[in-house]
């Protein structure tokens, strides 16, 4: 199986090399396939994908076979992986709501500052979806571990989980009006995330790496991110250092770029050009954190055709390709409904425009 | 003694410059600024329109210019709420009338609330009466609340490409209920575009919170489709 030996896969090795801050002969590439696209591509409802691990694996394999095998490509998102959805951590704290064909959701649990004082750490081996997720990981390792590199794990960032625990509006107002409450929630969320990840790392060992999803980090202004985002997210990355650790935020990020190199991640996946000034990202992150982006996954990849997709890839290479440090990808996740032929166009454009590293 | 314009300007400056606000004194300062204006004989409606609404416009403009971010928009709406607690009891009769009644919700199968909440807060701040029916709402919920509140605008949010097809279903349900000719429809959400809004027969598309307010004000004064 080609995925047993990702060390032989040139694209994967190039991704790893760029993430380590080293030079490559060409620009590697990847795309963010998540449950929304994968379940729809395989023809099942998103709820089925989460609930039945056999279907989760089969759906991921279908996407791997259609796109990655075709392009003889191993990437971060072509690895078979446990996908516990966005409610992995909050599931141990609040009741969940499951729409038939969408991501689950939980109502905030800490509606008042007093509720924040009462927050208790969950039992990571017994509460919420944690044991279910751990069992799936064990099952994946037993059944697929010989043939597939299992990973990555996808926790929330601390601000993201804080918006789920406290409520988005409440948390964002706390940042100004009750900063001590915001810090308490963030400290609690960081402990929950780290506790959850420790259980995963115990199972996955040296293969363990993380894709931290933190769109809420981009809701913060510069000063707020420095105080409320950076220290807590950095704690998460510090616990689980790995060259492929990735920070994802496709809300506004131009205002927080200066803090990305201090997070401890090695790859940064930003949103498209509406949310991130790629030229500025290149200036700040060059030689420090690999840029992973940022072809618009919706406005261009889903809605437009080959000329616009090619132009978008070229624009990314022109802005961020010089001297290396770039992993060509989408600026955020690929949504269901994205035409497969547009993805073919994207990969071909990645091959074409990434064939050499533009010189400084 | 300060003139009316100076008093309104002080309130405007206070609300519009979020970074200068001291959280410990916010409630007291806001109360003092609003009451100073009212005690000087400035009509409450003028305090609302010439200081607070203008400040919210300024916050929206600074968001568009990427000087402010989502947390700032939410805090601006929070300040507006604090000011309205003092001002609202003073608004009487015609002055107390809102700019319009809005039913706001996220469609069935979609559990995202952030965009909807921002739009709701900013519409309230701009003087609309907002009935937020929540997330994951069936078409009937939009129809029932529109009937119950005699809404002027139905604002429909969807954040996923998988749930945007619910938007035309809501519009069709409003049509079937005989309401389409008497309400304006405003749509928004990440996958929603101007073209999509036109295709599904909406009256307007709000790209973000401040734009939703602009569009709501625009459609409220125009003919229904």
Coordinates of C-alpha atoms in Angstrom, one line a residue:
Chain A
X1 CA 0.0 0.0 0.0
X2 CA 1.4 3.3 -1.0
X3 CA 0.3 5.0 2.2
X4 CA 2.2 2.6 4.4
X5 CA 5.4 4.2 3.2
X6 CA 4.6 7.9 3.2
X7 CA 8.3 8.4 3.7
X8 CA 8.7 7.4 0.1
X9 CA 6.0 9.9 -1.1
X10 CA 7.8 12.9 -2.5
X11 CA 5.0 15.4 -2.0
X12 CA 4.5 14.4 1.6
X13 CA 8.2 14.7 2.2
X14 CA 8.2 18.1 0.6
X15 CA 5.4 19.2 2.9
X16 CA 7.4 18.0 5.9
X17 CA 10.6 19.7 4.6
X18 CA 8.8 23.0 4.1
X19 CA 7.2 22.7 7.6
X20 CA 10.7 22.2 9.0
X21 CA 11.7 25.5 7.4
X22 CA 14.0 23.7 4.9
X23 CA 14.4 24.1 1.1
X24 CA 12.6 21.9 -1.4
X25 CA 13.0 21.5 -5.2
X26 CA 9.4 22.5 -5.9
X27 CA 6.3 23.7 -4.0
X28 CA 4.3 20.9 -2.4
X29 CA 0.6 20.9 -2.1
X30 CA -2.4 19.7 -0.1
X31 CA -6.1 20.5 0.3
X32 CA -8.4 20.6 3.3
X33 CA -11.0 17.9 2.9
X34 CA -13.3 17.7 5.9
X35 CA -16.4 15.8 6.8
X36 CA -18.8 18.1 4.9
X37 CA -17.1 17.4 1.6
X38 CA -16.1 13.8 2.3
X39 CA -19.5 12.5 3.4
X40 CA -21.2 14.2 0.5
X41 CA -18.7 12.9 -2.0
X42 CA -19.2 9.4 -0.7
X43 CA -23.0 9.8 -0.8
X44 CA -23.8 9.6 2.9
X45 CA -25.2 12.0 5.3
X46 CA -22.7 13.8 7.5
X47 CA -24.3 12.3 10.7
X48 CA -23.8 8.8 9.3
X49 CA -20.1 9.7 8.7
X50 CA -19.6 10.6 12.3
X51 CA -21.6 7.9 13.9
X52 CA -20.4 4.8 11.9
X53 CA -16.6 4.5 11.9
X54 CA -16.7 2.0 9.0
X55 CA -18.5 4.6 6.9
X56 CA -16.1 7.3 8.0
X57 CA -13.2 5.2 6.9
X58 CA -14.8 4.1 3.6
X59 CA -15.7 7.8 2.8
X60 CA -12.2 8.9 3.5
X61 CA -10.8 6.1 1.4
X62 CA -13.1 7.0 -1.5
X63 CA -11.7 10.6 -1.5
X64 CA -8.2 9.3 -1.2
X65 CA -8.7 6.9 -4.1
X66 CA -10.4 9.5 -6.3
X67 CA -8.1 12.5 -5.7
X68 CA -4.9 11.5 -4.0
X69 CA -4.2 8.2 -5.6
X70 CA -4.9 9.7 -9.0
X71 CA -2.3 12.3 -8.4
X72 CA 0.1 9.9 -6.6
X73 CA 0.0 12.2 -3.7
X74 CA 0.2 11.8 0.0
X75 CA -0.7 14.9 2.1
X76 CA -1.9 15.8 5.5
X77 CA -5.5 15.5 4.5
X78 CA -5.0 12.3 2.6
X79 CA -4.2 10.5 5.8
X80 CA -6.9 8.2 7.3
X81 CA -7.9 10.0 10.4
X82 CA -10.3 9.9 13.3
X83 CA -12.8 12.7 12.7
X84 CA -14.8 13.4 15.8
X85 CA -16.4 16.6 14.5
X86 CA -16.3 20.0 16.1
X87 CA -18.0 18.9 19.3
X88 CA -15.3 16.5 20.4
X89 CA -14.3 18.5 23.5
X90 CA -17.7 20.2 24.3
X91 CA -19.4 16.8 24.1
X92 CA -18.1 16.1 27.6
X93 CA -19.6 19.3 28.9
X94 CA -23.0 19.9 27.2
X95 CA -25.8 18.1 25.5
X96 CA -25.4 17.7 21.7
X97 CA -27.8 18.4 18.9
X98 CA -27.3 16.3 15.7
X99 CA -28.9 17.6 12.5
X100 CA -29.4 14.7 10.0
X101 CA -26.9 16.0 7.5
X102 CA -24.6 18.4 9.2
X103 CA -22.1 19.0 12.0
X104 CA -23.4 18.5 15.6
X105 CA -23.7 21.4 17.9
X106 CA -23.9 22.2 21.6
X107 CA -25.5 25.1 23.5
X108 CA -23.2 27.1 25.7
X109 CA -23.0 25.9 29.3
X110 CA -21.4 28.8 31.2
X111 CA -24.1 31.5 30.8
X112 CA -22.9 33.5 33.8
X113 CA -19.5 34.3 35.5
X114 CA -20.7 32.1 38.4
X115 CA -21.1 29.2 35.9
X116 CA -17.6 29.8 34.8
X117 CA -16.4 29.4 38.4
X118 CA -18.3 26.1 38.6
X119 CA -16.7 24.5 35.5
X120 CA -15.2 21.1 36.3
X121 CA -12.7 19.2 34.2
X122 CA -14.3 16.1 32.5
X123 CA -13.1 12.5 33.0
X124 CA -11.3 12.1 29.7
X125 CA -11.7 8.3 29.6
X126 CA -15.4 8.3 30.4
X127 CA -17.2 11.5 29.6
X128 CA -18.9 12.7 26.4
X129 CA -17.6 11.5 23.1
X130 CA -14.0 11.0 24.4
X131 CA -14.3 7.2 25.0
X132 CA -16.0 6.8 21.7
X133 CA -13.3 8.7 19.9
X134 CA -10.6 6.8 21.6
X135 CA -12.2 3.5 20.7
X136 CA -12.4 4.6 17.1
X137 CA -8.7 5.5 17.1
X138 CA -7.9 2.1 18.7
X139 CA -10.1 0.4 16.0
X140 CA -8.4 2.4 13.2
X141 CA -5.0 1.4 14.5
X142 CA -5.9 -2.3 14.8
X143 CA -7.6 -2.5 11.4
X144 CA -5.7 0.0 9.2
X145 CA -2.6 0.9 11.1
X146 CA -0.4 -1.4 9.1
X147 CA -1.5 0.2 5.8
X148 CA -2.2 3.8 6.7
X149 CA -0.5 6.5 8.7
X150 CA -3.3 7.5 11.0
X151 CA -3.6 11.3 11.7
X152 CA -4.0 14.2 12.1
X153 CA -6.1 14.9 15.2
X154 CA -8.2 18.0 15.0
X155 CA -8.8 19.8 18.3
X156 CA -10.3 23.3 18.7
X157 CA -8.1 26.3 19.5
X158 CA -8.7 27.7 23.0
X159 CA -10.7 30.8 21.8
X160 CA -12.8 28.5 19.6
X161 CA -13.7 26.2 22.5
X162 CA -14.3 29.3 24.7
X163 CA -17.0 30.6 22.4
X164 CA -18.7 27.2 22.6
X165 CA -18.5 27.0 26.4
X166 CA -19.5 30.6 27.1
X167 CA -21.4 31.6 23.9
X168 CA -19.8 33.7 21.2
X169 CA -21.2 37.1 22.1
X170 CA -20.7 36.6 25.8
X171 CA -17.1 35.5 25.4
X172 CA -16.3 38.4 23.1
X173 CA -17.9 40.9 25.4
X174 CA -16.0 39.3 28.3
X175 CA -12.7 40.2 26.6
X176 CA -13.5 43.9 27.3
X177 CA -15.8 43.9 30.2
X178 CA -14.7 40.9 32.3
X179 CA -11.2 39.9 31.2
X180 CA -10.7 37.8 34.3
X181 CA -13.7 35.7 33.3
X182 CA -12.4 35.3 29.8
X183 CA -9.0 34.2 31.1
X184 CA -10.7 31.6 33.4
X185 CA -12.7 30.2 30.5
X186 CA -9.7 30.1 28.3
X187 CA -7.5 28.4 30.9
X188 CA -10.3 25.8 31.4
X189 CA -10.7 25.2 27.7
X190 CA -6.9 24.8 27.3
X191 CA -6.9 22.1 30.0
X192 CA -9.8 20.3 28.3
X193 CA -8.1 20.4 24.9
X194 CA -4.8 19.2 26.3
X195 CA -6.5 16.5 28.3
X196 CA -8.3 15.2 25.3
X197 CA -5.2 15.3 23.1
X198 CA -3.1 13.4 25.7
X199 CA -5.5 10.5 25.4
X200 CA -5.1 10.5 21.6
X201 CA -1.3 10.8 21.8
X202 CA -1.2 7.9 24.1
X203 CA -2.7 5.8 21.4
X204 CA -1.1 7.3 18.3
X205 CA 2.5 7.7 19.6
X206 CA 5.1 9.2 17.4
X207 CA 2.6 9.7 14.5
X208 CA 0.6 12.1 16.6
X209 CA 0.2 15.6 15.2
X210 CA -2.5 18.2 15.4
X211 CA -4.6 20.5 13.2
X212 CA -5.9 23.2 15.6
X213 CA -9.1 24.7 14.3
X214 CA -9.5 28.2 15.7
X215 CA -11.7 30.4 13.6
X216 CA -12.7 32.3 16.7
X217 CA -9.1 33.4 17.1
X218 CA -9.7 35.6 14.1
X219 CA -12.6 37.4 15.8
X220 CA -10.1 39.0 18.1
X221 CA -8.3 42.2 17.4
X222 CA -4.5 42.4 17.6
X223 CA -4.3 43.4 21.3
X224 CA -6.9 40.8 22.3
X225 CA -5.2 38.0 20.4
X226 CA -1.9 38.8 22.1
X227 CA -3.6 38.6 25.6
X228 CA -6.3 36.0 25.0
X229 CA -5.3 33.9 22.0
X230 CA -1.6 33.5 21.9
X231 CA -0.8 32.3 25.4
X232 CA -3.5 29.6 25.5
X233 CA -3.0 28.3 21.9
X234 CA 0.8 28.3 22.5
X235 CA 0.2 26.0 25.5
X236 CA -1.6 23.5 23.3
X237 CA 1.2 23.4 20.7
X238 CA 3.9 23.3 23.3
X239 CA 2.5 20.1 24.8
X240 CA 2.4 18.3 21.4
X241 CA 5.2 19.5 19.3
X242 CA 5.5 18.0 15.8
X243 CA 6.7 19.4 12.5
X244 CA 3.3 18.9 10.9
X245 CA 1.3 20.8 13.6
X246 CA -1.0 23.2 11.8
X247 CA -2.9 26.2 13.0
X248 CA -6.1 26.8 11.0
X249 CA -8.1 30.1 11.2
X250 CA -10.1 31.2 8.2
X251 CA -11.7 34.2 9.9
X252 CA -9.8 37.5 9.7
X253 CA -6.1 36.9 10.4
X254 CA -4.1 39.8 9.0
X255 CA -4.3 41.5 12.4
X256 CA -2.9 38.5 14.2
X257 CA -0.1 37.4 11.8
X258 CA 2.6 38.8 14.0
X259 CA 1.7 36.2 16.7
X260 CA 1.6 33.1 14.4
X261 CA 5.3 32.4 14.7
X262 CA 5.0 32.5 18.5
X263 CA 2.3 29.9 18.6
X264 CA 4.6 26.9 18.2
X265 CA 2.8 25.6 15.1
X266 CA 4.8 24.9 12.0
X267 CA 2.1 25.4 9.3
X268 CA -0.5 28.1 9.1
X269 CA -3.7 27.7 7.1
X270 CA -5.4 31.0 6.7
X271 CA -8.6 32.0 4.9
X272 CA -8.7 33.5 1.4
X273 CA -7.6 37.0 0.4
X274 CA -10.7 38.6 1.9
X275 CA -9.5 37.6 5.4
X276 CA -5.7 37.5 5.1
X277 CA -3.2 39.7 3.3
X278 CA -1.0 37.0 1.8
X279 CA 1.8 39.3 0.9
X280 CA 2.0 40.5 4.6
X281 CA 1.8 36.9 5.7
X282 CA 4.8 36.1 3.5
X283 CA 6.7 39.0 4.9
X284 CA 6.0 38.0 8.6
X285 CA 6.0 34.2 8.4
X286 CA 8.9 33.6 5.9
X287 CA 11.5 31.3 7.4
X288 CA 9.4 30.9 10.5
X289 CA 6.1 29.2 9.7
X290 CA 5.0 27.5 6.5
X291 CA 2.2 29.2 4.7
X292 CA -0.6 26.7 3.7
X293 CA -3.0 28.3 1.4
X294 CA -4.9 30.1 0.1
X295 CA -6.9 29.5 -3.1
X296 CA -10.4 30.6 -2.3
X297 CA -12.2 27.3 -1.7
X298 CA -15.7 28.7 -2.2
X299 CA -15.7 31.8 -4.3
X300 CA -13.2 30.3 -6.8
X301 CA -12.9 26.6 -6.4
X302 CA -16.6 25.8 -6.0
X303 CA -18.2 28.6 -8.1
X304 CA -15.7 29.3 -10.9
X305 CA -14.0 27.3 -13.6
X306 CA -10.5 26.5 -14.9
X307 CA -9.3 30.0 -15.9
X308 CA -10.2 31.5 -12.5
X309 CA -8.7 28.5 -10.6
X310 CA -5.5 28.7 -12.5
X311 CA -5.3 32.4 -12.0
X312 CA -5.9 32.0 -8.2
X313 CA -3.1 29.4 -7.9
X314 CA -0.7 31.6 -9.9
X315 CA -1.6 34.6 -7.7
X316 CA -0.7 32.6 -4.5
X317 CA 2.6 31.5 -6.0
X318 CA 3.4 35.0 -7.1
X319 CA 2.7 36.4 -3.6
X320 CA 4.0 33.7 -1.4
X321 CA 6.2 31.3 -3.4
X322 CA 9.5 33.2 -3.5
X323 CA 12.2 31.5 -1.6
X324 CA 10.0 28.6 -0.5
X325 CA 8.0 28.3 2.7
X326 CA 4.8 27.7 0.8
X327 CA 2.5 24.7 0.7
X328 CA -0.1 25.3 -2.0
X329 CA -3.6 24.7 -0.7
X330 CA -7.0 26.2 -0.2
X331 CA -7.7 29.1 2.1
X332 CA -10.0 27.1 4.4
X333 CA -11.8 23.9 3.9
X334 CA -13.4 22.5 0.8
X335 CA -17.2 22.5 0.9
X336 CA -19.6 19.9 -0.4
X337 CA -20.8 20.7 -3.9
X338 CA -17.3 21.5 -5.1
X339 CA -17.1 19.9 -8.5
X340 CA -14.5 17.1 -8.7
X341 CA -13.4 18.4 -12.0
X342 CA -12.5 21.7 -10.4
X343 CA -10.4 19.8 -7.9
X344 CA -8.6 18.1 -10.9
X345 CA -8.0 21.6 -12.3
X346 CA -6.7 22.7 -8.9
X347 CA -4.2 19.8 -8.6
X348 CA -3.0 20.3 -12.2
X349 CA -2.5 24.0 -11.5
X350 CA -0.6 23.2 -8.3
X351 CA 1.6 20.9 -10.4
X352 CA 2.1 23.5 -13.1
X353 CA 2.8 26.6 -11.0
X354 CA 4.6 24.7 -8.2
X355 CA 7.1 23.1 -10.5
X356 CA 9.8 25.4 -9.4
X357 CA 10.5 27.7 -6.4
X358 CA 10.5 31.3 -7.5
X359 CA 13.7 32.9 -6.5
X360 CA 13.9 35.8 -4.0
Chain B
X1 CA -22.7 75.0 29.2
X2 CA -22.1 72.6 26.3
X3 CA -24.3 73.0 23.3
X4 CA -26.6 70.2 22.1
X5 CA -24.2 69.3 19.3
X6 CA -21.3 69.1 21.8
X7 CA -23.3 66.7 24.1
X8 CA -24.3 64.5 21.1
X9 CA -20.7 64.6 19.9
X10 CA -19.4 63.5 23.3
X11 CA -21.7 60.5 23.3
X12 CA -20.9 59.7 19.7
X13 CA -17.1 59.8 20.4
X14 CA -17.5 57.7 23.5
X15 CA -19.3 54.8 21.8
X16 CA -17.4 55.0 18.5
X17 CA -13.9 54.8 20.0
X18 CA -14.1 51.3 21.6
X19 CA -10.4 51.1 22.5
X20 CA -10.7 54.0 24.9
X21 CA -13.6 52.6 27.0
X22 CA -12.8 51.6 30.6
X23 CA -14.9 48.6 31.4
X24 CA -15.1 49.5 35.1
X25 CA -16.7 52.9 34.4
X26 CA -18.6 52.0 31.2
X27 CA -22.1 51.8 32.8
X28 CA -21.7 55.0 34.8
X29 CA -20.2 57.0 31.9
X30 CA -22.8 55.8 29.5
X31 CA -25.6 56.7 31.9
X32 CA -24.1 60.1 32.5
X33 CA -23.6 60.9 28.8
X34 CA -27.1 59.9 27.8
X35 CA -28.7 61.6 30.8
X36 CA -26.7 64.8 30.2
X37 CA -28.1 64.9 26.7
X38 CA -31.7 64.2 27.8
X39 CA -31.5 66.8 30.6
X40 CA -30.3 69.4 28.2
X41 CA -33.7 68.9 26.4
X42 CA -32.4 67.0 23.4
X43 CA -35.2 64.7 22.2
X44 CA -34.5 61.0 22.9
X45 CA -35.0 60.2 19.2
X46 CA -32.2 62.7 18.3
X47 CA -29.9 61.1 20.9
X48 CA -30.5 57.8 19.3
X49 CA -30.2 58.9 15.7
X50 CA -27.5 61.7 15.9
X51 CA -25.2 60.0 18.4
X52 CA -25.7 56.3 19.0
X53 CA -26.8 55.2 15.5
X54 CA -24.0 57.3 14.0
X55 CA -21.5 55.8 16.3
X56 CA -22.6 52.3 15.3
X57 CA -22.2 53.4 11.6
X58 CA -18.7 54.5 12.4
X59 CA -17.9 51.1 14.1
X60 CA -19.2 49.4 11.0
X61 CA -17.1 51.5 8.7
X62 CA -14.0 50.8 10.8
X63 CA -14.9 47.1 10.6
X64 CA -15.1 47.4 6.8
X65 CA -11.7 49.1 6.8
X66 CA -10.3 46.2 9.0
X67 CA -9.5 48.6 11.8
X68 CA -12.1 46.8 13.9
X69 CA -12.9 43.1 14.0
X70 CA -15.8 40.8 15.0
X71 CA -15.1 41.2 18.7
X72 CA -15.3 45.0 18.3
X73 CA -18.6 44.7 16.4
X74 CA -20.1 42.6 19.2
X75 CA -18.8 45.0 21.8
X76 CA -20.3 48.0 19.9
X77 CA -23.6 46.2 19.9
X78 CA -23.2 45.6 23.6
X79 CA -22.6 49.3 24.2
X80 CA -25.7 50.2 22.1
X81 CA -27.7 47.8 24.3
X82 CA -26.4 49.6 27.5
X83 CA -27.4 53.0 26.0
X84 CA -30.8 51.8 24.9
X85 CA -31.6 50.6 28.4
X86 CA -31.4 54.2 29.6
X87 CA -32.9 55.7 26.4
X88 CA -35.8 53.3 25.7
X89 CA -38.1 54.4 28.5
X90 CA -37.8 58.0 27.3
X91 CA -38.9 57.1 23.8
X92 CA -42.6 57.6 23.5
X93 CA -45.3 57.3 20.9
X94 CA -44.0 57.7 17.4
X95 CA -40.5 58.1 18.7
X96 CA -40.6 54.6 20.2
X97 CA -41.5 53.1 16.9
X98 CA -38.8 51.0 15.5
X99 CA -37.4 51.4 12.0
X100 CA -39.1 48.1 11.2
X101 CA -39.7 44.6 12.5
X102 CA -37.2 41.9 11.6
X103 CA -37.6 38.1 11.9
X104 CA -34.1 36.6 11.9
X105 CA -33.1 33.0 11.9
X106 CA -30.7 30.3 10.6
X107 CA -32.2 27.7 8.4
X108 CA -33.0 24.1 9.1
X109 CA -29.9 21.9 9.4
X110 CA -27.6 24.8 10.1
X111 CA -26.4 25.3 13.6
X112 CA -24.3 28.4 13.1
X113 CA -25.2 31.5 15.1
X114 CA -22.3 33.9 14.9
X115 CA -23.2 35.7 11.7
X116 CA -26.9 35.8 12.7
X117 CA -26.1 37.1 16.1
X118 CA -23.9 39.9 14.8
X119 CA -26.6 40.9 12.3
X120 CA -29.3 40.8 15.0
X121 CA -27.2 42.9 17.4
X122 CA -26.4 45.5 14.7
X123 CA -30.0 45.7 13.4
X124 CA -31.2 46.3 17.0
X125 CA -28.6 49.0 17.3
X126 CA -29.8 50.6 14.2
X127 CA -33.3 50.8 15.6
X128 CA -35.0 47.7 14.2
X129 CA -37.1 45.5 16.4
X130 CA -35.6 42.0 16.0
X131 CA -37.2 38.7 16.7
X132 CA -34.4 36.1 16.6
X133 CA -35.9 32.6 16.2
X134 CA -32.6 30.9 16.5
X135 CA -30.6 28.3 14.6
X136 CA -31.8 25.1 12.8
X137 CA -35.2 26.6 12.2
X138 CA -37.8 24.9 9.9
X139 CA -39.6 27.0 7.2
X140 CA -42.7 27.0 9.3
X141 CA -40.9 28.8 12.2
X142 CA -40.1 31.7 9.8
X143 CA -43.6 31.8 8.5
X144 CA -45.2 31.6 12.0
X145 CA -43.1 34.3 13.5
X146 CA -43.6 36.6 10.5
X147 CA -47.3 36.3 10.9
X148 CA -47.2 36.7 14.7
X149 CA -45.0 39.8 14.6
X150 CA -46.3 41.3 11.3
X151 CA -42.7 41.6 10.3
X152 CA -41.4 44.0 7.7
X153 CA -38.2 42.0 7.0
X154 CA -37.4 38.3 7.2
X155 CA -33.6 37.9 7.5
X156 CA -32.4 34.4 6.6
X157 CA -29.0 33.0 7.4
X158 CA -27.1 29.9 6.2
X159 CA -23.5 29.2 6.7
X160 CA -23.1 25.9 4.8
X161 CA -23.4 25.1 1.1
X162 CA -25.5 22.1 2.2
X163 CA -28.0 24.4 3.9
X164 CA -28.3 27.3 1.4
X165 CA -31.0 25.3 -0.5
X166 CA -33.2 25.8 2.6
X167 CA -33.3 29.6 1.9
X168 CA -35.5 29.3 -1.2
X169 CA -37.7 26.9 0.7
X170 CA -38.3 29.6 3.3
X171 CA -39.1 32.1 0.6
X172 CA -41.5 29.7 -1.0
X173 CA -43.2 29.0 2.3
X174 CA -43.6 32.7 2.9
X175 CA -45.1 33.0 -0.6
X176 CA -47.4 30.0 0.0
X177 CA -48.6 31.7 3.2
X178 CA -49.4 34.8 1.3
X179 CA -46.7 36.8 3.1
X180 CA -44.2 37.3 0.3
X181 CA -45.9 40.5 -1.0
X182 CA -45.8 42.1 2.4
X183 CA -42.3 41.3 3.7
X184 CA -38.8 42.1 2.4
X185 CA -36.3 39.2 2.4
X186 CA -32.7 39.7 3.4
X187 CA -30.3 36.8 3.0
X188 CA -26.7 36.2 4.1
X189 CA -24.1 33.7 5.2
X190 CA -20.7 32.5 3.9
X191 CA -21.8 30.7 0.8
X192 CA -24.5 33.3 -0.1
X193 CA -23.8 35.8 -2.8
X194 CA -25.5 38.7 -4.5
X195 CA -26.2 36.4 -7.5
X196 CA -27.7 33.7 -5.2
X197 CA -29.9 36.3 -3.6
X198 CA -31.2 37.3 -7.0
X199 CA -31.7 33.7 -8.1
X200 CA -33.8 32.8 -5.2
X201 CA -35.9 36.0 -5.3
X202 CA -34.6 37.7 -2.2
X203 CA -34.8 41.5 -1.9
X204 CA -31.2 42.0 -0.7
X205 CA -28.0 40.3 0.3
X206 CA -26.1 41.4 3.4
X207 CA -22.4 40.6 3.1
X208 CA -21.7 41.2 6.8
X209 CA -23.3 42.8 9.8
X210 CA -22.9 46.4 8.8
X211 CA -23.9 45.7 5.3
X212 CA -27.0 43.9 6.5
X213 CA -28.0 47.0 8.3
X214 CA -27.5 49.1 5.2
X215 CA -29.5 46.6 3.1
X216 CA -32.3 46.5 5.7
X217 CA -32.6 50.3 5.7
X218 CA -32.5 50.3 1.9
X219 CA -35.3 47.6 1.4
X220 CA -37.5 49.0 4.1
X221 CA -38.0 52.1 2.1
X222 CA -38.5 50.4 -1.2
X223 CA -41.3 48.5 -2.9
X224 CA -41.6 44.8 -2.3
X225 CA -40.8 42.3 -5.1

